[in-house]
Short mmCIF file of C-alpha atoms and ligand atoms in Angstrom, two decimals:
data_model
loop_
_atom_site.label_atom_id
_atom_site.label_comp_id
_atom_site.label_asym_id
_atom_site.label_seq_id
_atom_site.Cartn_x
_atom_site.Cartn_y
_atom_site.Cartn_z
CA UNK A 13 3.50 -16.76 -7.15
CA UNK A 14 7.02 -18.59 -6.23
CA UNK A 15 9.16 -15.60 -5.77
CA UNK A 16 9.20 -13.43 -2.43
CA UNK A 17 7.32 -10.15 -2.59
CA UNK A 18 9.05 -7.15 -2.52
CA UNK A 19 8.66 -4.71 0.43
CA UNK A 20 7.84 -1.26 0.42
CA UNK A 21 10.57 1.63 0.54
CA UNK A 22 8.88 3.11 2.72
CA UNK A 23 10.11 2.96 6.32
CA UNK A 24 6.91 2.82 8.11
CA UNK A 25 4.78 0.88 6.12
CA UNK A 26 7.85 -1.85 5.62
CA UNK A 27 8.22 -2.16 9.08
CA UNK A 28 4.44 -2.80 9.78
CA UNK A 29 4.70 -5.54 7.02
CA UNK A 30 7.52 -6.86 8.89
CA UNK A 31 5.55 -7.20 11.81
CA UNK A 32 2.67 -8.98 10.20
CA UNK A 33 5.10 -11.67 8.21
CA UNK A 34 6.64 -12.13 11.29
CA UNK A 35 3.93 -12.91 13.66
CA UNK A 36 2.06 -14.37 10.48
CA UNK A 37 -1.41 -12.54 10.94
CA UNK A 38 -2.43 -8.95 10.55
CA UNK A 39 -3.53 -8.07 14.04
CA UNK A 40 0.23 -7.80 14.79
CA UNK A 41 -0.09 -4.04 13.41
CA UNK A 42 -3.27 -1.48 13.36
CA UNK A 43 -3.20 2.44 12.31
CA UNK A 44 -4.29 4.44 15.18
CA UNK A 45 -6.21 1.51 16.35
CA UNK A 46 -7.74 0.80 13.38
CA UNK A 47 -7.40 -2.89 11.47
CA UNK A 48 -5.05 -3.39 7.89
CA UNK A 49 -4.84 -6.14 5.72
CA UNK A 50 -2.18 -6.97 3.90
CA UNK A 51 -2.53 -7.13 0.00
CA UNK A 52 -0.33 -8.80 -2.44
CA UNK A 53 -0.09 -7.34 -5.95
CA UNK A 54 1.96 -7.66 -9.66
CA UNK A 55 4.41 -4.65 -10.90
CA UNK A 56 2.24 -3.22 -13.85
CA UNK A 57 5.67 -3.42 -15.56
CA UNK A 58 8.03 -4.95 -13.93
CA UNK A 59 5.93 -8.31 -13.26
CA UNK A 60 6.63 -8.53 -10.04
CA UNK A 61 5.16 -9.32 -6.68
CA UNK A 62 4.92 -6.53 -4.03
CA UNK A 63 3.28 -6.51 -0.85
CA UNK A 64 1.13 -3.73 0.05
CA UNK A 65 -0.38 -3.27 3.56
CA UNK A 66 -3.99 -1.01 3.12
CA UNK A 67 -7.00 -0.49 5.66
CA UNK A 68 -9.44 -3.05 6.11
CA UNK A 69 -12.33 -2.02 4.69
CA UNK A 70 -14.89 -5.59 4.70
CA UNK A 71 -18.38 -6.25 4.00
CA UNK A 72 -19.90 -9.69 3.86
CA UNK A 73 -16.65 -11.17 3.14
CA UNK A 74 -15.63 -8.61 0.27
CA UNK A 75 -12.67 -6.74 0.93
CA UNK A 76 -11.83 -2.84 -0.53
CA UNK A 77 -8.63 -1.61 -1.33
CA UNK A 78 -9.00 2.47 -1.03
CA UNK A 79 -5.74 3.90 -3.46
CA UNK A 80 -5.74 7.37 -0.91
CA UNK A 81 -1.69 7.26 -0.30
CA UNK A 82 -2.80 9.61 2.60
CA UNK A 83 -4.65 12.30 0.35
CA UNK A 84 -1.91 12.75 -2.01
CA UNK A 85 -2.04 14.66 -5.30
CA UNK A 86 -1.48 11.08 -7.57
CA UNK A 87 -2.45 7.44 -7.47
CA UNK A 88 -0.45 5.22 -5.53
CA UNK A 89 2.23 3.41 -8.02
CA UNK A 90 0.31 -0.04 -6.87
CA UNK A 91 -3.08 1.93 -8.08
CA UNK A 92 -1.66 1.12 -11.69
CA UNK A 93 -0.80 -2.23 -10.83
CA UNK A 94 -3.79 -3.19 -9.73
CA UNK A 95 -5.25 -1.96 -12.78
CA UNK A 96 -2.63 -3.93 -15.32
CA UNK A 97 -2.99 -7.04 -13.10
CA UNK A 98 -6.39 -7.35 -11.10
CA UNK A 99 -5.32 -10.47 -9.28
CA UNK A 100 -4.64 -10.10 -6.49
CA UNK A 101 -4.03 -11.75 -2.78
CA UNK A 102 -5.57 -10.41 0.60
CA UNK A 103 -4.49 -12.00 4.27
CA UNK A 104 -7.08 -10.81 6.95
CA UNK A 105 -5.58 -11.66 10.46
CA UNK A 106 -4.11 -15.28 9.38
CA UNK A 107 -6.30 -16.33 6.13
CA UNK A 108 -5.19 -15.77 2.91
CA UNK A 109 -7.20 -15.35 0.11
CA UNK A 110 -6.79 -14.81 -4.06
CA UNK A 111 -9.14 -12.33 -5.66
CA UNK A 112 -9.95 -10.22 -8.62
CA UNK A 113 -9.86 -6.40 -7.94
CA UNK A 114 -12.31 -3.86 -9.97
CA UNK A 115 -12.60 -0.26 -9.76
CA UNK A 116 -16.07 0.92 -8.96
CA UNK A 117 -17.62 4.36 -9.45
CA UNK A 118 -21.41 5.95 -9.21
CA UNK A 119 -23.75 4.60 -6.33
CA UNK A 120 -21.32 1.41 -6.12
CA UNK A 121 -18.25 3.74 -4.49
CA UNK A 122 -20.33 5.83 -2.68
CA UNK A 123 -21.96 2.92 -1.32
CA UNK A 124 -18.06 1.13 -0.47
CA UNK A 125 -17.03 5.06 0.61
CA UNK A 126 -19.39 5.40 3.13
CA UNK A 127 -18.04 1.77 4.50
CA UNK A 128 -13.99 2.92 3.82
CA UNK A 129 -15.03 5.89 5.86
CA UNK A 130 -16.44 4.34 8.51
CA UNK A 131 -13.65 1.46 9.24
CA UNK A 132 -10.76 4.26 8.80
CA UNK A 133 -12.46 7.85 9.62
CA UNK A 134 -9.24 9.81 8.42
CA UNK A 135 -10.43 9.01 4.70
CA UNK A 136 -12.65 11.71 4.54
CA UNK A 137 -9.83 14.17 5.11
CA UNK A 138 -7.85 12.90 2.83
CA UNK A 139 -10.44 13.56 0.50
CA UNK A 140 -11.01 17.06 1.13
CA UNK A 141 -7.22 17.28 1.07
CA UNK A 142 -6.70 16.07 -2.88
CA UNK A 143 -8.33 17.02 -6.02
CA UNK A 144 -9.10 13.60 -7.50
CA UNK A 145 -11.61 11.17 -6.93
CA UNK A 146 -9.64 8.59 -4.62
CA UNK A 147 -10.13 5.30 -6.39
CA UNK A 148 -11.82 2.28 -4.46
CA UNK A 149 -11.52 -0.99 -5.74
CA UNK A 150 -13.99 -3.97 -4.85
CA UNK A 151 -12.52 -7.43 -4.71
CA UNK A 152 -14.57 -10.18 -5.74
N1 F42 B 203 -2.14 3.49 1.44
C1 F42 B 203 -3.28 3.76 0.82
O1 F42 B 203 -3.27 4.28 -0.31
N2 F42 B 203 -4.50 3.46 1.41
C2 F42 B 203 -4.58 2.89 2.64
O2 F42 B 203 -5.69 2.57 3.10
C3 F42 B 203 -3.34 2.60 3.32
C4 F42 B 203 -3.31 2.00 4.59
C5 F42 B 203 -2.08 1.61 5.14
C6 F42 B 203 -2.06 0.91 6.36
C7 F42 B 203 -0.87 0.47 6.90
C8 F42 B 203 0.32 0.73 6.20
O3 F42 B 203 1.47 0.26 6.71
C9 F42 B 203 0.32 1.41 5.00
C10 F42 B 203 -0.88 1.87 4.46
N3 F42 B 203 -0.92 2.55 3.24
C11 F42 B 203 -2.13 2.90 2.66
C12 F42 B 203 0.31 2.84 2.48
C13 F42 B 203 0.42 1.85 1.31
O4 F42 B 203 0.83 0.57 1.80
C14 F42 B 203 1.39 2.34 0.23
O5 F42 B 203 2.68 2.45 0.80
C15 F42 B 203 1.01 3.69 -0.34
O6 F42 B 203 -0.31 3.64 -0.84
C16 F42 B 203 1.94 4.11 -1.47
O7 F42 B 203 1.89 3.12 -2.49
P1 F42 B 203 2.96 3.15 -3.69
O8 F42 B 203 2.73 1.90 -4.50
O9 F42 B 203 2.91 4.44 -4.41
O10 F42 B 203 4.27 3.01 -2.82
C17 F42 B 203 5.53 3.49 -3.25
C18 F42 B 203 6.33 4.14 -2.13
C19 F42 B 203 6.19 2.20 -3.62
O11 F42 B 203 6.09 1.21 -2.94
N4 F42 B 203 6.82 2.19 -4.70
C20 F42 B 203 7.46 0.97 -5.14
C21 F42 B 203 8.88 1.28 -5.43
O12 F42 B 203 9.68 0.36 -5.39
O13 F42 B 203 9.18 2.47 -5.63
C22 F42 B 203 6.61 0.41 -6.22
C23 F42 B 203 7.12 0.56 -7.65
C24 F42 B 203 6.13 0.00 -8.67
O14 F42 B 203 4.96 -0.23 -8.39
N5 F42 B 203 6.63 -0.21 -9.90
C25 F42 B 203 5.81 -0.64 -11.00
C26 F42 B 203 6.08 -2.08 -11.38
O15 F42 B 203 5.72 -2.48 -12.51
O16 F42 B 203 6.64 -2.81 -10.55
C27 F42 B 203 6.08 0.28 -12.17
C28 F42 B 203 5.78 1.71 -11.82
C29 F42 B 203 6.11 2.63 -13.01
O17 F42 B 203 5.17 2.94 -13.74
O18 F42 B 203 7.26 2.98 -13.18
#
């Protein structure tokens, strides 16, 4: 990936990813407390790179990338990206690391759920807040 990624327009969220490209780990931001990691991922049409900022939601070394966009009535645009183009890059505090993203469902995301809901508690609202299932994604 040679070209810069592209920040959010979104205020909030592109200042946070500011902050962590800045001080060059993650722990320079958290969400009420609560850790983020900051993904990398490709434009489902446009090709390109685009860095998006997400909970961190970790077990044994596998990371989860939970598409809630704060209990919102559609997928997150990078949802579909992730889809088109499941490579992706995660940085947790100062490592970086390249993985393959896949959606899970049945036992799997309940299993990952329970773990999404424990790292970042305001999940579960956002749940009750939306009619769809909020996709997880487990990268491996
Ligand atoms: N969002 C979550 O969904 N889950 C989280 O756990 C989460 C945590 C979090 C922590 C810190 C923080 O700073 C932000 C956090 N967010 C979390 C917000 C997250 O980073 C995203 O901002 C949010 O999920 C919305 O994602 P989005 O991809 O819908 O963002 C929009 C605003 C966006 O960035 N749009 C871009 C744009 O330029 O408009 C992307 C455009 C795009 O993807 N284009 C596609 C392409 O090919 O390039 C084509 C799209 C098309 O079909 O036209």
């Amino acid at each position: 990936m040679s070209e810069t990624p592209e920040l959010s327009p979104t205020d909030w969220v592109r200042q946070q990813t500011e902050k962590i490209l800045a001080a060059g780990t993650t722990a320079a931001v958290d969400l009420d407390g609560m850790h983020v990691v900051l993904f990398t991922t490709i434009g489902a049409k446009s090709g390109k790179a685009r860095y998006v900022p997400l909970m961190r939601v970790e077990e044994d070394g596998k990371y989860a990338m939970v598409a809630s966009k704060g209990g919102a009535p559609s997928h997150p645009n990078w949802y579909h990206n992730v889809k088109a183009n499941p490579e992706v890059t995660v940085q947790d505090g100062d490592a970086v690391m390249t993985r393959t993203a896949r959606e899970v469902s049945g036992d799997e995301r309940a299993h990952w759920w329970t773990l999404a809901v424990a790292a970042f508690p305001p999940y579960a609202e956002y749940e009750k807040n939306t009619d769809r299932q909020i996709p997880v994604f487990v990268l491996e």
